[in-house]
Amino acid sequence: RDEESILEDIEGSIDFSDFLYPRQHAVVNDPSLLRIVFGGRRSSKSVLIAAESLMVADQFAGMGIPYCSSSITNGLDILMPYIRQLDAEHNLKLHYNLGDHKVYTPGGGFVQFYGWGSKSEIEKGRGLKIPALYVDECGKIPQSLLKRGITETFGPATADFQGVGGRGILMSGNPDYVPGSYWNKMCGGNTGVSEMGASVHHMTIFNNLFFEGRAQSIVDEFCRQNGMKLSDSVVQREWYGRFCVDSDGLAYPHWNNIVHPMHLMPLGGYTSLGLDLGSDHPCAWVVIRWVLTERVDIATNTASYIHHGHVLETYEESGLMPNDVAAITREFQKAYNVGV
C-alpha cells in the first residue's frame, strides 16, 4: 500500500466531540486548510487549539504537530495548562518531554512547541513534513516573521498531508493595533472577510458557555477596576475582539480619548511619525495623518484652509536597544506609508 492509502485509514483514539462548545465545533468541522480564529479574552481559543492539536497528533504516529507562539516559553505558558486539564479530565495518558518541548499522545504523535520571535526560529520550518500547523498570539508576533513563517517555511510544510487527513494551518489571536498588518489582512479586520482567502471565525467571552449569564458582568467589573468605559479601545480589542487603534500614552493634554472605528481612518493626506526616545521613561511613537479641510464663508465669499491631524496609532515600550527602536520605527513606516 502507498503512503496516501495508509494515511487515509488512520483514526486517532482521542475525541473531544462531547467537550467542545458550538463555536469550537464550527472551527474543528471547517474543512478549510487555512482557518483563522480571532477574538477577545476568555473566548476559549486556546482550549480549542489544545484539543484539536492533540486529536490531530494522535492520528499520525511519529509525526510532530507544531504549536507556534511569540516564544517557546510563552507558548508553554498558554497551552500547557489546557493540555494538562484535558489529560486529567479525559484520562488521555499523555507523555510529557518538556525538555524537548514535546507532548506525546497514546497514538505516538506529538505536539511540539516553537517560538517565532526571530528569523532563525522561523527557518526551523524548512524541511519539515507536518499534518497541521497551529500559530497562536498572531497579533504579538512580528508581522514580517509571521508572514514568512506562513508563506515560506512552516506553512508550505503542511502540503504533503493535504487530502490525506491533514488539517492545514490554523492561526489564532487577539486583534492587533496596526491597520494593514498581515494579521489584520488575514482576519479581514472587523469585516471577517479575509484578504488572504482564509476561513474566518470570531469568538469572544460571550460565546463561551462557561461564562454564560455572567460574561457582561465580568467585562463591566474589568472596566470598573481599571477606570475604563466599554467604548475604550483596550476593552473593545481585548474583550470584544475588535480591531481598533490606541489612544493611550499620547503627548497631547487636550486629547479627548475618543477612538473612532478603523474604517473611518482617512485614506488620503500626509502621514507623519513622531518618536520620543525615552531614557527614564518608555520610548513612544505616534502616527498622525494630516488632512487639509476647506471652509467657505458664504457671507464674504472667502475660503480658508485648516489642517486636521488624525491620530492613527500610539505605542510605547521600555527596555529597548537601538536596533529594537529602529525595527519598530520601520514597521510603522511600512504600515502607514509615513512621509516624514
Tab-separated table of C-alpha atoms in Angstrom:
chain	number	residue	atom	x	y	z
A	1	ARG	CA	0.000	0.000	0.000
A	2	ASP	CA	1.211	3.520	-0.720
A	3	GLU	CA	1.602	6.250	1.892
A	4	GLU	CA	-1.626	8.041	0.962
A	5	SER	CA	-3.853	4.965	1.337
A	6	ILE	CA	-2.301	4.234	4.725
A	7	LEU	CA	-2.856	7.785	5.964
A	8	GLU	CA	-6.497	7.759	4.863
A	9	ASP	CA	-7.210	4.868	7.250
A	10	ILE	CA	-5.624	6.496	10.288
A	11	GLU	CA	-8.029	7.209	13.118
A	12	GLY	CA	-6.917	8.553	16.463
A	13	SER	CA	-8.305	7.447	19.796
A	14	ILE	CA	-8.641	10.979	21.221
A	15	ASP	CA	-12.054	12.524	20.671
A	16	PHE	CA	-13.339	15.719	22.295
A	17	SER	CA	-16.676	15.866	20.450
A	18	ASP	CA	-18.682	15.953	23.669
A	19	PHE	CA	-16.381	18.515	25.284
A	20	LEU	CA	-16.232	21.356	22.749
A	21	TYR	CA	-18.622	24.306	22.591
A	22	PRO	CA	-20.642	25.068	19.419
A	23	ARG	CA	-18.224	27.804	18.249
A	24	GLN	CA	-15.317	25.410	18.757
A	25	HIS	CA	-17.114	22.659	16.855
A	26	ALA	CA	-17.611	25.048	13.945
A	27	VAL	CA	-13.848	25.547	13.706
A	28	VAL	CA	-12.988	21.861	14.037
A	29	ASN	CA	-15.549	20.899	11.386
A	30	ASP	CA	-14.437	23.623	8.969
A	31	PRO	CA	-12.763	21.823	6.012
A	32	SER	CA	-10.699	24.867	5.009
A	33	LEU	CA	-6.926	24.368	5.052
A	34	LEU	CA	-6.413	27.966	6.202
A	35	ARG	CA	-8.539	28.822	9.221
A	36	ILE	CA	-8.494	31.987	11.329
A	37	VAL	CA	-9.768	32.227	14.907
A	38	PHE	CA	-9.626	35.721	16.347
A	39	GLY	CA	-11.471	37.448	19.138
A	40	GLY	CA	-11.215	38.536	22.755
A	41	ARG	CA	-10.037	37.200	26.080
A	42	ARG	CA	-11.626	34.127	27.692
A	43	SER	CA	-13.182	33.097	24.385
A	44	SER	CA	-11.774	29.533	24.603
A	45	LYS	CA	-9.445	29.905	21.590
A	46	SER	CA	-6.519	28.242	23.377
A	47	VAL	CA	-8.675	25.372	24.676
A	48	LEU	CA	-9.771	24.768	21.094
A	49	ILE	CA	-6.170	24.625	19.840
A	50	ALA	CA	-5.099	22.317	22.678
A	51	ALA	CA	-7.961	19.918	21.923
A	52	GLU	CA	-7.614	19.858	18.144
A	53	SER	CA	-3.801	19.637	18.113
A	54	LEU	CA	-3.948	16.592	20.406
A	55	MET	CA	-6.626	14.949	18.255
A	56	VAL	CA	-4.592	15.511	15.076
A	57	ALA	CA	-1.313	14.393	16.676
A	58	ASP	CA	-2.951	11.157	17.825
A	59	GLN	CA	-3.820	10.295	14.221
A	60	PHE	CA	-0.226	10.488	12.950
A	61	ALA	CA	2.211	8.222	14.783
A	62	GLY	CA	5.741	9.595	14.835
A	63	MET	CA	4.692	12.949	13.400
A	64	GLY	CA	5.041	16.317	15.125
A	65	ILE	CA	2.344	18.993	15.179
A	66	PRO	CA	3.917	22.451	15.665
A	67	TYR	CA	2.313	24.888	18.070
A	68	CYS	CA	3.958	28.263	17.490
A	69	SER	CA	3.804	31.448	19.543
A	70	SER	CA	5.994	34.509	20.050
A	71	SER	CA	8.354	32.359	22.144
A	72	ILE	CA	8.520	28.772	23.385
A	73	THR	CA	8.085	29.973	26.967
A	74	ASN	CA	5.025	31.992	26.044
A	75	GLY	CA	3.562	29.012	24.197
A	76	LEU	CA	4.112	26.680	27.140
A	77	ASP	CA	2.503	29.211	29.488
A	78	ILE	CA	-0.544	29.496	27.243
A	79	LEU	CA	-1.209	25.910	26.155
A	80	MET	CA	0.204	23.580	28.796
A	81	PRO	CA	-2.447	24.323	31.474
A	82	TYR	CA	-5.176	23.320	28.983
A	83	ILE	CA	-3.294	20.233	27.793
A	84	ARG	CA	-2.846	19.071	31.392
A	85	GLN	CA	-6.516	19.812	32.102
A	86	LEU	CA	-7.633	17.748	29.107
A	87	ASP	CA	-5.239	14.960	30.094
A	88	ALA	CA	-6.644	14.787	33.624
A	89	GLU	CA	-10.320	15.145	32.750
A	90	HIS	CA	-10.268	12.647	29.854
A	91	ASN	CA	-7.617	10.216	31.149
A	92	LEU	CA	-5.579	10.618	27.956
A	93	LYS	CA	-2.329	9.187	29.368
A	94	LEU	CA	-0.169	11.753	27.619
A	95	HIS	CA	3.620	11.619	27.905
A	96	TYR	CA	5.483	14.861	28.577
A	97	ASN	CA	9.014	15.515	27.313
A	98	LEU	CA	9.210	19.204	28.092
A	99	GLY	CA	12.986	19.200	27.777
A	100	ASP	CA	12.384	18.856	24.026
A	101	HIS	CA	9.146	20.867	24.262
A	102	LYS	CA	7.009	17.902	23.190
A	103	VAL	CA	3.809	16.269	24.419
A	104	TYR	CA	3.156	12.725	23.104
A	105	THR	CA	-0.288	11.186	22.594
A	106	PRO	CA	-1.114	7.468	23.052
A	107	GLY	CA	-1.092	7.103	19.244
A	108	GLY	CA	2.570	8.117	19.064
A	109	GLY	CA	2.207	11.566	17.554
A	110	PHE	CA	3.236	14.664	19.432
A	111	VAL	CA	2.618	18.398	19.795
A	112	GLN	CA	5.869	20.377	19.660
A	113	PHE	CA	6.324	23.959	20.851
A	114	TYR	CA	8.152	26.507	18.685
A	115	GLY	CA	8.953	30.200	19.092
A	116	TRP	CA	8.504	32.617	16.221
A	117	GLY	CA	10.461	35.525	17.677
A	118	SER	CA	13.437	35.547	15.304
A	119	LYS	CA	14.404	34.684	11.730
A	120	SER	CA	16.455	31.699	12.890
A	121	GLU	CA	13.417	30.248	14.667
A	122	ILE	CA	11.216	30.782	11.623
A	123	GLU	CA	13.750	28.943	9.438
A	124	LYS	CA	13.280	25.766	11.533
A	125	GLY	CA	10.161	25.061	9.486
A	126	ARG	CA	12.124	24.337	6.321
A	127	GLY	CA	12.331	20.624	5.538
A	128	LEU	CA	9.505	19.622	7.875
A	129	LYS	CA	6.546	17.454	6.874
A	130	ILE	CA	3.654	18.258	9.205
A	131	PRO	CA	-0.031	17.236	9.169
A	132	ALA	CA	-1.100	20.552	10.730
A	133	LEU	CA	0.262	23.899	11.914
A	134	TYR	CA	-1.075	25.960	14.807
A	135	VAL	CA	0.100	29.564	15.235
A	136	ASP	CA	-1.179	31.431	18.294
A	137	GLU	CA	-0.913	35.042	19.501
A	138	CYS	CA	-0.555	36.154	15.860
A	139	GLY	CA	-1.019	39.807	16.776
A	140	LYS	CA	2.064	39.692	19.030
A	141	ILE	CA	4.435	38.003	16.580
A	142	PRO	CA	6.467	40.475	14.452
A	143	GLN	CA	4.453	40.693	11.266
A	144	SER	CA	7.323	40.132	8.854
A	145	LEU	CA	8.193	36.919	10.722
A	146	LEU	CA	4.550	35.824	10.851
A	147	LYS	CA	4.204	36.231	7.089
A	148	ARG	CA	7.464	34.403	6.392
A	149	GLY	CA	6.513	31.518	8.674
A	150	ILE	CA	3.130	31.092	6.994
A	151	THR	CA	4.182	31.586	3.373
A	152	GLU	CA	7.805	30.384	3.216
A	153	THR	CA	8.807	27.935	5.966
A	154	PHE	CA	6.294	26.220	8.267
A	155	GLY	CA	3.186	26.844	6.154
A	156	PRO	CA	4.322	25.008	2.992
A	157	ALA	CA	5.376	22.045	5.183
A	158	THR	CA	1.672	21.110	5.532
A	159	ALA	CA	1.278	20.467	1.790
A	160	ASP	CA	2.186	16.751	1.892
A	161	PHE	CA	-0.856	15.959	4.008
A	162	GLN	CA	-3.489	17.849	2.030
A	163	GLY	CA	-6.261	15.420	1.087
A	164	VAL	CA	-4.962	12.664	3.374
A	165	GLY	CA	-6.166	13.831	6.778
A	166	GLY	CA	-4.049	16.947	7.188
A	167	ARG	CA	-5.694	19.984	8.773
A	168	GLY	CA	-3.594	22.685	7.130
A	169	ILE	CA	-2.981	25.923	9.035
A	170	LEU	CA	-4.899	27.417	11.955
A	171	MET	CA	-3.953	30.925	13.071
A	172	SER	CA	-5.299	32.424	16.285
A	173	GLY	CA	-5.020	35.555	18.392
A	174	ASN	CA	-6.495	38.832	19.511
A	175	PRO	CA	-6.760	41.859	17.201
A	176	ASP	CA	-3.561	43.877	16.923
A	177	TYR	CA	-3.004	47.649	16.835
A	178	VAL	CA	-1.806	48.238	13.273
A	179	PRO	CA	-4.175	48.839	10.339
A	180	GLY	CA	-2.948	46.957	7.302
A	181	SER	CA	-0.824	44.456	9.239
A	182	TYR	CA	-0.510	40.915	7.892
A	183	TRP	CA	-2.668	39.602	10.753
A	184	ASN	CA	-5.267	42.313	10.162
A	185	LYS	CA	-5.489	41.400	6.469
A	186	MET	CA	-5.622	37.694	7.262
A	187	CYS	CA	-8.630	38.291	9.554
A	188	GLY	CA	-10.218	40.833	7.227
A	189	GLY	CA	-10.242	43.408	10.015
A	190	ASN	CA	-13.662	43.760	11.591
A	191	THR	CA	-15.412	42.612	8.385
A	192	GLY	CA	-14.445	38.986	8.994
A	193	VAL	CA	-13.729	38.557	5.273
A	194	SER	CA	-10.080	37.572	4.903
A	195	GLU	CA	-7.995	39.299	2.235
A	196	MET	CA	-5.975	36.065	2.003
A	197	GLY	CA	-8.910	33.753	1.329
A	198	ALA	CA	-8.902	32.209	4.808
A	199	SER	CA	-11.988	30.917	6.588
A	200	VAL	CA	-12.549	33.315	9.498
A	201	HIS	CA	-14.122	32.529	12.883
A	202	HIS	CA	-14.739	35.169	15.566
A	203	MET	CA	-15.034	34.221	19.251
A	204	THR	CA	-15.476	36.211	22.450
A	205	ILE	CA	-16.259	35.561	26.095
A	206	PHE	CA	-19.924	35.933	25.144
A	207	ASN	CA	-19.693	32.705	23.062
A	208	ASN	CA	-18.006	30.730	25.855
A	209	LEU	CA	-20.662	28.644	27.602
A	210	PHE	CA	-18.555	28.540	30.769
A	211	PHE	CA	-19.309	32.261	31.213
A	212	GLU	CA	-22.935	32.079	30.115
A	213	GLY	CA	-25.054	34.581	32.039
A	214	ARG	CA	-22.071	36.375	33.592
A	215	ALA	CA	-19.875	37.472	30.685
A	216	GLN	CA	-21.112	41.058	30.687
A	217	SER	CA	-20.652	41.431	34.431
A	218	ILE	CA	-17.026	40.239	34.080
A	219	VAL	CA	-16.309	42.848	31.417
A	220	ASP	CA	-18.099	45.526	33.447
A	221	GLU	CA	-16.013	44.678	36.513
A	222	PHE	CA	-12.817	44.870	34.444
A	223	CYS	CA	-13.832	48.362	33.354
A	224	ARG	CA	-14.654	49.395	36.918
A	225	GLN	CA	-11.322	48.182	38.298
A	226	ASN	CA	-9.322	49.904	35.565
A	227	GLY	CA	-11.317	53.119	35.221
A	228	MET	CA	-12.367	52.351	31.654
A	229	LYS	CA	-15.508	52.527	29.551
A	230	LEU	CA	-16.902	49.822	27.305
A	231	SER	CA	-16.095	52.052	24.329
A	232	ASP	CA	-12.372	52.343	25.198
A	233	SER	CA	-10.024	50.823	22.652
A	234	VAL	CA	-8.471	48.384	25.127
A	235	VAL	CA	-11.878	46.987	26.111
A	236	GLN	CA	-13.075	46.767	22.524
A	237	ARG	CA	-9.931	44.964	21.431
A	238	GLU	CA	-9.267	42.687	24.412
A	239	TRP	CA	-12.835	41.674	25.295
A	240	TYR	CA	-14.971	42.250	22.204
A	241	GLY	CA	-12.237	41.182	19.772
A	242	ARG	CA	-12.447	44.233	17.515
A	243	PHE	CA	-9.584	45.821	15.630
A	244	CYS	CA	-9.096	49.408	16.788
A	245	VAL	CA	-6.214	51.811	17.347
A	246	ASP	CA	-4.993	53.008	20.730
A	247	SER	CA	-5.276	56.472	22.203
A	248	ASP	CA	-3.207	55.754	25.323
A	249	GLY	CA	0.109	57.460	26.059
A	250	LEU	CA	-0.458	60.433	23.789
A	251	ALA	CA	1.603	63.535	24.413
A	252	TYR	CA	-1.406	65.817	23.908
A	253	PRO	CA	-3.082	67.134	27.080
A	254	HIS	CA	-6.319	68.061	25.267
A	255	TRP	CA	-6.874	64.687	23.605
A	256	ASN	CA	-10.486	63.631	24.340
A	257	ASN	CA	-9.650	59.883	24.284
A	258	ILE	CA	-12.231	59.141	21.600
A	259	VAL	CA	-11.193	56.242	19.371
A	260	HIS	CA	-13.061	56.036	16.084
A	261	PRO	CA	-13.632	52.772	14.179
A	262	MET	CA	-10.741	51.838	11.920
A	263	HIS	CA	-12.792	52.218	8.733
A	264	LEU	CA	-13.088	55.971	9.494
A	265	MET	CA	-9.318	56.408	9.242
A	266	PRO	CA	-8.669	58.960	6.452
A	267	LEU	CA	-7.065	57.278	3.448
A	268	GLY	CA	-5.693	60.471	1.925
A	269	GLY	CA	-3.478	63.122	3.424
A	270	TYR	CA	0.089	63.360	4.657
A	271	THR	CA	1.332	60.959	7.332
A	272	SER	CA	3.957	61.799	9.947
A	273	LEU	CA	5.598	59.633	12.583
A	274	GLY	CA	6.753	61.085	15.904
A	275	LEU	CA	9.287	59.305	18.120
A	276	ASP	CA	10.190	60.198	21.703
A	277	LEU	CA	13.394	58.433	22.753
A	278	GLY	CA	12.840	57.819	26.436
A	279	SER	CA	15.629	57.441	28.970
A	280	ASP	CA	13.887	57.209	32.335
A	281	HIS	CA	10.560	56.738	30.533
A	282	PRO	CA	9.468	54.364	27.735
A	283	CYS	CA	10.173	55.122	24.094
A	284	ALA	CA	6.957	56.345	22.466
A	285	TRP	CA	5.678	56.532	18.882
A	286	VAL	CA	2.693	58.418	17.449
A	287	VAL	CA	1.366	58.249	13.879
A	288	ILE	CA	-0.649	61.241	12.636
A	289	ARG	CA	-2.368	61.671	9.286
A	290	TRP	CA	-2.852	65.304	8.243
A	291	VAL	CA	-5.814	66.267	6.078
A	292	LEU	CA	-6.404	69.720	4.568
A	293	THR	CA	-10.014	70.852	5.004
A	294	GLU	CA	-11.531	73.758	3.081
A	295	ARG	CA	-14.126	76.069	4.650
A	296	VAL	CA	-16.056	78.636	2.650
A	297	ASP	CA	-17.634	81.712	4.256
A	298	ILE	CA	-20.731	82.350	2.140
A	299	ALA	CA	-21.202	85.867	3.515
A	300	THR	CA	-17.761	87.096	2.450
A	301	ASN	CA	-17.225	84.545	-0.347
A	302	THR	CA	-13.805	83.663	1.036
A	303	ALA	CA	-12.194	80.301	1.622
A	304	SER	CA	-9.973	79.233	4.499
A	305	TYR	CA	-7.960	76.063	4.925
A	306	ILE	CA	-7.372	74.143	8.121
A	307	HIS	CA	-5.114	71.164	8.768
A	308	HIS	CA	-6.724	68.424	10.838
A	309	GLY	CA	-4.453	65.833	12.445
A	310	HIS	CA	-5.910	62.345	12.871
A	311	VAL	CA	-4.024	60.228	15.407
A	312	LEU	CA	-3.901	56.735	13.897
A	313	GLU	CA	-1.851	54.900	16.487
A	314	THR	CA	0.364	55.328	19.534
A	315	TYR	CA	2.745	52.841	21.087
A	316	GLU	CA	5.269	52.814	23.932
A	317	GLU	CA	7.748	50.253	25.245
A	318	SER	CA	10.561	50.184	27.794
A	319	GLY	CA	13.942	48.454	27.842
A	320	LEU	CA	14.649	48.703	24.127
A	321	MET	CA	18.028	48.529	22.430
A	322	PRO	CA	18.785	50.866	19.475
A	323	ASN	CA	18.169	48.101	16.941
A	324	ASP	CA	14.753	47.426	18.547
A	325	VAL	CA	13.808	51.105	18.226
A	326	ALA	CA	14.896	51.079	14.580
A	327	ALA	CA	12.890	47.912	13.843
A	328	ILE	CA	9.679	49.268	15.409
A	329	THR	CA	10.111	52.548	13.547
A	330	ARG	CA	10.487	50.710	10.238
A	331	GLU	CA	7.317	48.713	10.950
A	332	PHE	CA	5.344	51.928	11.445
A	333	GLN	CA	6.846	53.497	8.324
A	334	LYS	CA	5.893	50.487	6.236
A	335	ALA	CA	2.407	50.002	7.728
A	336	TYR	CA	1.298	53.627	7.314
A	337	ASN	CA	3.381	54.783	4.329
A	338	VAL	CA	4.904	57.515	6.506
A	339	GLY	CA	6.119	60.626	4.690
A	340	VAL	CA	8.268	62.076	7.452
